[in-house]
Amino acid sequence: MLHLTLRCASTGLRDLYPGGVIDLHTHSTASDGTDSPARLVEVAARAGITTLAITDHDTTSGWTGAAEAAGRHQVGLVRGAEISALARTTGWGTGVHLLAYLHDPTHPALLAETERTRADRESRARRMVDLLGEDYPITWEDLLAQTKPGTTIGRPHIADALAAAGVVRDREEAFATMLRVGTRYYVGHYAPDAVAAVRAVRAAGGVPVLAHPGADGRGRIVPDSTIEELAAAGLAGLEVEHRDHTPDTRRRLRDIAESLGLLVTGSSDFHGAGKHNLIGENTTEPEVLEAIAEQGALEVLR
Ligand code: AMP
Ligand code: FE
Ligand code: FE
Ligand code: ZN
């Protein structure tokens, strides 16, 4: 139903939601999305999105291109990022993604962490390509051909290189097979402690929101006690409305957010052609956007 709405009537969405259509989690070619930052904004405008957040993994390098296009297409822009982090849980810890909104992109502590993550993501990808290269026709150059200068490198780019070589059909098949956690090709990467990441985002004037905290299809999720710990450290909200959450999970996360006084957001996690997620398929209430805008160091570009 929603898909039809998106496809048939871009301005219709704006009429249905007079407070605005707000999507606070999307990716560009600055990380593992397939649209350039400017094209991402254009796609959002065409879909009837009124305010978009660009949240590339561990980088803000897409902000300039997105901001320029946002002015041209009259789309509100929340400048953000999705910070890779590691929550201290039992065992090896649990990887989490922390959305950061409206932070100072030059803040030294946060920048040092994201740069360290990005550097180790590259080393890790080199190791994975080396291992894959023992069994499949894939080289580092093949991977680089799937990226732009400055792209935060991730497994999706390895998947794209494998697809270009004809080894898999698409990213989904690669993630279901050789790129899965636990295969002999999988290598992890550095990420800062999640509590420290929440503090660093706040120190940089940003608004930290835990991305897809109940997405158990992609790996381990954190227990409620971790969410409580992050809330005590300054977490502002939980991304509740997300395609990787079942209705039950959404209800449970809403209850947790309410009991901890956290904001509730909803977003598409759009990756262009890299994932099935459609832009605007989940959205955030206008009052929540205003609360985020009030807490952030930067303006929402309107
Ligand atoms: P990495 O951060 O390099 O470990 O790769 C994880 C990224 O891969 C996430 O940000 C997802 O957007 C993407 N991803 C995970 N599973 C899939 C999938 N089945 N198809 C496409 N992209 C995926
Ligand atoms: Fe991604
Ligand atoms: Fe994520
Ligand atoms: Zn994401």
CSV table of C-alpha atoms and ligand atoms in Angstrom, one decimal:
chain,number,residue,atom,x,y,z
A,1,MET,CA,0.0,0.0,0.0
A,2,LEU,CA,2.7,2.4,1.0
A,3,HIS,CA,4.8,1.4,-1.9
A,4,LEU,CA,2.0,2.3,-4.3
A,5,THR,CA,1.6,5.7,-2.6
A,6,LEU,CA,5.3,6.3,-3.1
A,7,ARG,CA,5.3,5.3,-6.7
A,8,CYS,CA,2.1,7.0,-7.9
A,9,ALA,CA,2.0,10.4,-6.2
A,10,SER,CA,5.0,12.2,-4.9
A,11,THR,CA,3.1,15.3,-3.9
A,12,GLY,CA,0.3,13.1,-2.6
A,13,LEU,CA,2.4,12.1,0.4
A,14,ARG,CA,2.9,15.8,1.4
A,15,ASP,CA,-0.9,16.2,1.3
A,16,LEU,CA,-1.4,13.1,3.5
A,17,TYR,CA,1.1,14.3,6.1
A,18,PRO,CA,0.7,18.1,6.5
A,19,GLY,CA,3.4,18.1,9.3
A,20,GLY,CA,5.9,16.8,6.8
A,21,VAL,CA,7.3,13.4,5.7
A,22,ILE,CA,10.5,12.9,7.7
A,23,ASP,CA,13.0,10.2,7.0
A,24,LEU,CA,16.0,10.3,9.4
A,25,HIS,CA,18.3,7.4,8.2
A,26,THR,CA,19.6,7.1,4.6
A,27,HIS,CA,22.9,6.2,2.9
A,28,SER,CA,24.8,7.6,-0.1
A,29,THR,CA,28.0,6.7,-1.9
A,30,ALA,CA,29.9,8.3,0.9
A,31,SER,CA,29.3,4.9,2.5
A,32,ASP,CA,27.3,1.9,1.3
A,33,GLY,CA,24.4,3.6,-0.5
A,34,THR,CA,24.4,3.6,-4.3
A,35,ASP,CA,23.2,7.2,-5.0
A,36,SER,CA,25.5,10.2,-4.7
A,37,PRO,CA,24.6,12.5,-1.9
A,38,ALA,CA,23.0,15.0,-4.4
A,39,ARG,CA,21.1,12.2,-6.1
A,40,LEU,CA,19.9,10.8,-2.8
A,41,VAL,CA,18.4,14.2,-2.0
A,42,GLU,CA,16.8,14.3,-5.4
A,43,VAL,CA,15.3,10.8,-5.0
A,44,ALA,CA,13.9,11.9,-1.6
A,45,ALA,CA,12.4,15.1,-3.1
A,46,ARG,CA,10.7,13.1,-5.8
A,47,ALA,CA,9.3,10.6,-3.2
A,48,GLY,CA,7.7,13.5,-1.4
A,49,ILE,CA,10.1,13.6,1.6
A,50,THR,CA,10.1,17.0,3.2
A,51,THR,CA,13.0,16.4,5.6
A,52,LEU,CA,15.8,13.9,5.1
A,53,ALA,CA,18.7,12.9,7.2
A,54,ILE,CA,21.9,11.8,5.5
A,55,THR,CA,23.6,9.2,7.8
A,56,ASP,CA,26.5,7.5,6.1
A,57,HIS,CA,28.5,5.0,8.1
A,58,ASP,CA,31.3,6.7,10.1
A,59,THR,CA,31.6,9.8,7.8
A,60,THR,CA,30.2,13.2,7.1
A,61,SER,CA,31.8,13.5,3.7
A,62,GLY,CA,28.4,13.5,1.9
A,63,TRP,CA,27.1,16.6,3.7
A,64,THR,CA,28.3,19.2,1.3
A,65,GLY,CA,26.8,17.6,-1.8
A,66,ALA,CA,23.6,16.8,0.0
A,67,ALA,CA,23.3,20.3,1.4
A,68,GLU,CA,23.7,21.9,-2.0
A,69,ALA,CA,21.0,19.6,-3.5
A,70,ALA,CA,18.7,20.1,-0.5
A,71,GLY,CA,18.6,23.8,-1.3
A,72,ARG,CA,17.9,23.2,-5.0
A,73,HIS,CA,15.1,20.6,-4.3
A,74,GLN,CA,13.7,22.4,-1.3
A,75,VAL,CA,14.1,19.4,1.0
A,76,GLY,CA,14.9,19.9,4.7
A,77,LEU,CA,18.3,18.3,5.6
A,78,VAL,CA,19.5,16.9,8.9
A,79,ARG,CA,23.2,16.4,8.7
A,80,GLY,CA,24.1,13.1,10.5
A,81,ALA,CA,26.1,9.9,10.5
A,82,GLU,CA,25.7,6.3,11.6
A,83,ILE,CA,28.6,5.5,14.0
A,84,SER,CA,29.8,1.9,14.3
A,85,ALA,CA,30.2,1.0,18.0
A,86,LEU,CA,30.6,-2.0,20.2
A,87,ALA,CA,28.4,-2.6,23.3
A,88,ARG,CA,30.0,-4.3,26.2
A,89,THR,CA,27.8,-7.4,26.5
A,90,THR,CA,28.7,-10.9,27.4
A,91,GLY,CA,31.1,-12.7,25.1
A,92,TRP,CA,32.8,-10.6,22.3
A,93,GLY,CA,30.4,-7.7,22.8
A,94,THR,CA,27.6,-6.7,20.4
A,95,GLY,CA,28.0,-4.4,17.4
A,96,VAL,CA,25.6,-1.5,17.4
A,97,HIS,CA,24.9,1.5,15.1
A,98,LEU,CA,24.5,4.9,16.7
A,99,LEU,CA,22.8,7.6,14.6
A,100,ALA,CA,24.4,11.0,15.3
A,101,TYR,CA,22.4,14.1,14.3
A,102,LEU,CA,23.5,17.7,13.9
A,103,HIS,CA,27.0,17.3,15.5
A,104,ASP,CA,30.1,19.3,14.9
A,105,PRO,CA,31.9,17.2,12.2
A,106,THR,CA,35.3,18.5,13.2
A,107,HIS,CA,35.0,17.6,16.9
A,108,PRO,CA,38.4,16.0,17.6
A,109,ALA,CA,37.3,13.1,19.9
A,110,LEU,CA,34.5,11.9,17.7
A,111,LEU,CA,36.5,12.5,14.5
A,112,ALA,CA,39.4,10.5,15.9
A,113,GLU,CA,37.1,7.5,16.6
A,114,THR,CA,35.4,7.5,13.2
A,115,GLU,CA,38.7,7.9,11.4
A,116,ARG,CA,40.1,5.0,13.3
A,117,THR,CA,37.1,2.9,12.4
A,118,ARG,CA,37.3,3.9,8.8
A,119,ALA,CA,41.0,3.0,8.6
A,120,ASP,CA,40.4,-0.4,10.2
A,121,ARG,CA,37.4,-1.0,7.9
A,122,GLU,CA,39.8,-0.6,5.0
A,123,SER,CA,42.4,-3.0,6.5
A,124,ARG,CA,39.6,-5.5,7.3
A,125,ALA,CA,38.3,-5.3,3.7
A,126,ARG,CA,41.8,-5.9,2.4
A,127,ARG,CA,42.0,-9.1,4.6
A,128,MET,CA,38.6,-10.2,3.5
A,129,VAL,CA,39.4,-9.7,-0.2
A,130,ASP,CA,42.7,-11.6,0.3
A,131,LEU,CA,40.8,-14.5,1.8
A,132,LEU,CA,38.1,-14.4,-0.8
A,133,GLY,CA,40.7,-14.1,-3.5
A,134,GLU,CA,42.0,-17.6,-2.6
A,135,ASP,CA,38.7,-19.1,-3.8
A,136,TYR,CA,37.1,-16.5,-6.1
A,137,PRO,CA,38.2,-14.1,-8.9
A,138,ILE,CA,38.3,-10.9,-6.8
A,139,THR,CA,41.1,-8.4,-6.2
A,140,TRP,CA,41.5,-5.2,-4.2
A,141,GLU,CA,41.3,-3.2,-7.5
A,142,ASP,CA,37.9,-4.9,-8.1
A,143,LEU,CA,36.7,-3.6,-4.7
A,144,LEU,CA,38.1,-0.1,-5.3
A,145,ALA,CA,36.2,0.0,-8.6
A,146,GLN,CA,33.0,-0.2,-6.5
A,147,THR,CA,33.9,2.8,-4.3
A,148,LYS,CA,34.5,6.6,-4.7
A,149,PRO,CA,37.5,8.3,-3.2
A,150,GLY,CA,36.8,8.7,0.6
A,151,THR,CA,34.0,6.1,0.7
A,152,THR,CA,33.6,4.3,4.1
A,153,ILE,CA,34.3,0.8,2.9
A,154,GLY,CA,32.0,-2.0,4.0
A,155,ARG,CA,31.0,-5.5,3.1
A,156,PRO,CA,28.5,-4.2,0.6
A,157,HIS,CA,31.3,-3.0,-1.6
A,158,ILE,CA,32.9,-6.5,-1.4
A,159,ALA,CA,29.5,-7.9,-2.4
A,160,ASP,CA,29.3,-5.5,-5.3
A,161,ALA,CA,32.8,-6.6,-6.5
A,162,LEU,CA,31.7,-10.3,-6.2
A,163,ALA,CA,28.5,-9.5,-8.2
A,164,ALA,CA,30.6,-7.6,-10.9
A,165,ALA,CA,32.8,-10.8,-11.1
A,166,GLY,CA,29.7,-12.9,-11.6
A,167,VAL,CA,30.2,-14.8,-8.4
A,168,VAL,CA,26.9,-13.8,-6.8
A,169,ARG,CA,23.7,-12.2,-8.2
A,170,ASP,CA,23.6,-9.3,-5.7
A,171,ARG,CA,24.4,-8.0,-2.3
A,172,GLU,CA,21.7,-10.1,-0.7
A,173,GLU,CA,23.1,-13.3,-2.0
A,174,ALA,CA,26.7,-12.4,-0.9
A,175,PHE,CA,25.4,-11.6,2.6
A,176,ALA,CA,23.5,-14.8,2.8
A,177,THR,CA,26.6,-16.8,1.8
A,178,MET,CA,30.3,-15.8,1.9
A,179,LEU,CA,30.0,-12.4,3.7
A,180,ARG,CA,28.0,-13.8,6.7
A,181,VAL,CA,29.5,-13.4,10.2
A,182,GLY,CA,31.2,-16.7,11.0
A,183,THR,CA,32.3,-17.8,7.5
A,184,ARG,CA,36.0,-18.2,6.9
A,185,TYR,CA,36.1,-15.0,5.0
A,186,TYR,CA,34.6,-12.8,7.7
A,187,VAL,CA,36.8,-10.4,9.5
A,188,GLY,CA,35.6,-7.9,12.1
A,189,HIS,CA,36.7,-4.3,12.4
A,190,TYR,CA,37.5,-1.8,15.2
A,191,ALA,CA,34.6,0.2,16.6
A,192,PRO,CA,34.5,2.4,19.7
A,193,ASP,CA,32.7,1.4,22.9
A,194,ALA,CA,29.0,2.3,22.6
A,195,VAL,CA,28.8,4.3,25.9
A,196,ALA,CA,31.9,6.2,24.9
A,197,ALA,CA,30.4,6.8,21.4
A,198,VAL,CA,27.2,8.2,23.0
A,199,ARG,CA,29.3,10.6,25.1
A,200,ALA,CA,31.4,11.6,22.1
A,201,VAL,CA,28.4,12.4,20.0
A,202,ARG,CA,27.0,14.6,22.9
A,203,ALA,CA,30.4,16.2,23.4
A,204,ALA,CA,30.3,17.1,19.7
A,205,GLY,CA,26.9,18.7,20.1
A,206,GLY,CA,25.1,15.9,18.4
A,207,VAL,CA,21.9,14.0,19.2
A,208,PRO,CA,22.6,10.2,19.5
A,209,VAL,CA,19.8,7.8,18.5
A,210,LEU,CA,20.3,4.0,18.7
A,211,ALA,CA,19.7,2.6,15.2
A,212,HIS,CA,17.5,-0.5,14.7
A,213,PRO,CA,18.1,-1.8,18.2
A,214,GLY,CA,15.8,-4.8,17.7
A,215,ALA,CA,17.1,-5.9,14.3
A,216,ASP,CA,17.8,-9.5,15.4
A,217,GLY,CA,17.9,-10.8,11.8
A,218,ARG,CA,21.3,-9.4,11.2
A,219,GLY,CA,23.0,-10.7,14.3
A,220,ARG,CA,23.0,-10.3,18.1
A,221,ILE,CA,21.0,-7.4,19.6
A,222,VAL,CA,21.7,-5.7,22.9
A,223,PRO,CA,19.7,-6.5,26.1
A,224,ASP,CA,17.5,-3.8,27.7
A,225,SER,CA,20.2,-3.2,30.3
A,226,THR,CA,22.5,-1.9,27.6
A,227,ILE,CA,19.8,0.5,26.4
A,228,GLU,CA,19.5,1.7,30.0
A,229,GLU,CA,23.2,2.2,30.2
A,230,LEU,CA,23.3,4.2,27.0
A,231,ALA,CA,20.3,6.3,28.1
A,232,ALA,CA,22.2,7.1,31.3
A,233,ALA,CA,25.2,8.2,29.2
A,234,GLY,CA,23.1,10.6,27.2
A,235,LEU,CA,21.3,8.6,24.5
A,236,ALA,CA,18.4,10.8,23.1
A,237,GLY,CA,16.3,8.2,21.3
A,238,LEU,CA,15.5,4.8,19.8
A,239,GLU,CA,14.9,4.1,16.1
A,240,VAL,CA,11.7,2.1,16.6
A,241,GLU,CA,10.0,2.2,13.2
A,242,HIS,CA,12.4,0.3,11.0
A,243,ARG,CA,11.8,-2.6,8.5
A,244,ASP,CA,14.0,-5.0,10.5
A,245,HIS,CA,11.6,-4.7,13.5
A,246,THR,CA,8.5,-6.9,13.9
A,247,PRO,CA,5.3,-5.3,15.3
A,248,ASP,CA,6.1,-7.0,18.6
A,249,THR,CA,9.6,-5.6,18.7
A,250,ARG,CA,8.2,-2.1,17.9
A,251,ARG,CA,5.8,-2.3,20.8
A,252,ARG,CA,8.5,-3.5,23.2
A,253,LEU,CA,10.9,-0.7,22.1
A,254,ARG,CA,8.2,2.0,22.4
A,255,ASP,CA,7.6,0.8,26.0
A,256,ILE,CA,11.4,1.0,26.7
A,257,ALA,CA,11.6,4.4,25.2
A,258,GLU,CA,8.7,5.7,27.2
A,259,SER,CA,10.0,4.3,30.5
A,260,LEU,CA,13.5,5.9,29.8
A,261,GLY,CA,12.2,9.2,28.5
A,262,LEU,CA,13.7,8.6,25.0
A,263,LEU,CA,12.5,10.0,21.7
A,264,VAL,CA,11.1,7.5,19.2
A,265,THR,CA,12.1,7.8,15.5
A,266,GLY,CA,11.2,6.0,12.3
A,267,SER,CA,13.3,5.7,9.2
A,268,SER,CA,13.9,3.8,6.0
A,269,ASP,CA,17.6,3.1,6.2
A,270,PHE,CA,17.6,3.6,2.4
A,271,HIS,CA,20.7,2.3,0.6
A,272,GLY,CA,19.6,3.1,-3.0
A,273,ALA,CA,19.7,0.0,-5.1
A,274,GLY,CA,21.8,-1.8,-2.5
A,275,LYS,CA,18.9,-2.9,-0.4
A,276,HIS,CA,15.1,-3.3,-0.8
A,277,ASN,CA,14.4,-0.5,1.7
A,278,LEU,CA,12.3,2.2,0.0
A,279,ILE,CA,12.9,5.8,0.9
A,280,GLY,CA,10.1,7.1,3.3
A,281,GLU,CA,8.9,3.6,4.1
A,282,ASN,CA,9.1,4.5,7.8
A,283,THR,CA,9.0,8.1,9.1
A,284,THR,CA,9.5,10.2,12.2
A,285,GLU,CA,6.8,12.5,13.8
A,286,PRO,CA,7.4,16.2,13.3
A,287,GLU,CA,7.5,16.9,17.1
A,288,VAL,CA,10.4,14.4,17.4
A,289,LEU,CA,12.3,16.2,14.6
A,290,GLU,CA,11.8,19.5,16.5
A,291,ALA,CA,13.1,17.9,19.7
A,292,ILE,CA,16.2,16.7,17.8
A,293,ALA,CA,16.6,20.1,16.2
A,294,GLU,CA,16.5,21.8,19.6
A,295,GLN,CA,19.2,19.5,21.1
A,296,GLY,CA,21.6,19.6,18.1
A,297,ALA,CA,24.5,22.0,17.7
A,298,LEU,CA,23.8,22.5,14.0
A,299,GLU,CA,20.7,23.9,12.3
A,300,VAL,CA,18.4,21.7,10.2
A,301,LEU,CA,18.8,23.1,6.7
A,302,ARG,CA,15.4,24.1,5.5
B,1,AMP,P1,29.8,-3.9,7.4
B,1,AMP,O1,29.5,-2.6,8.2
B,1,AMP,O2,30.9,-3.7,6.5
B,1,AMP,O3,30.1,-5.1,8.3
B,1,AMP,O4,28.6,-4.2,6.6
B,1,AMP,C1,27.3,-4.1,7.1
B,1,AMP,C2,26.4,-3.3,6.1
B,1,AMP,O5,26.0,-4.1,5.1
B,1,AMP,C3,25.2,-2.7,6.8
B,1,AMP,O6,25.3,-1.3,6.9
B,1,AMP,C4,24.1,-3.0,5.9
B,1,AMP,O7,23.6,-1.8,5.3
B,1,AMP,C5,24.6,-3.9,4.8
B,1,AMP,N1,23.9,-5.1,4.7
B,1,AMP,C6,23.7,-6.1,5.6
B,1,AMP,N2,23.0,-7.1,5.2
B,1,AMP,C7,22.7,-6.8,3.9
B,1,AMP,C8,22.0,-7.5,2.8
B,1,AMP,N3,21.4,-8.7,3.1
B,1,AMP,N4,21.9,-6.9,1.7
B,1,AMP,C9,22.4,-5.7,1.4
B,1,AMP,N5,23.1,-5.0,2.4
B,1,AMP,C10,23.3,-5.6,3.6
B,2,FE,FE,24.7,0.1,5.5
B,3,FE,FE,22.8,0.3,10.5
B,4,ZN,ZN,22.0,2.5,8.1
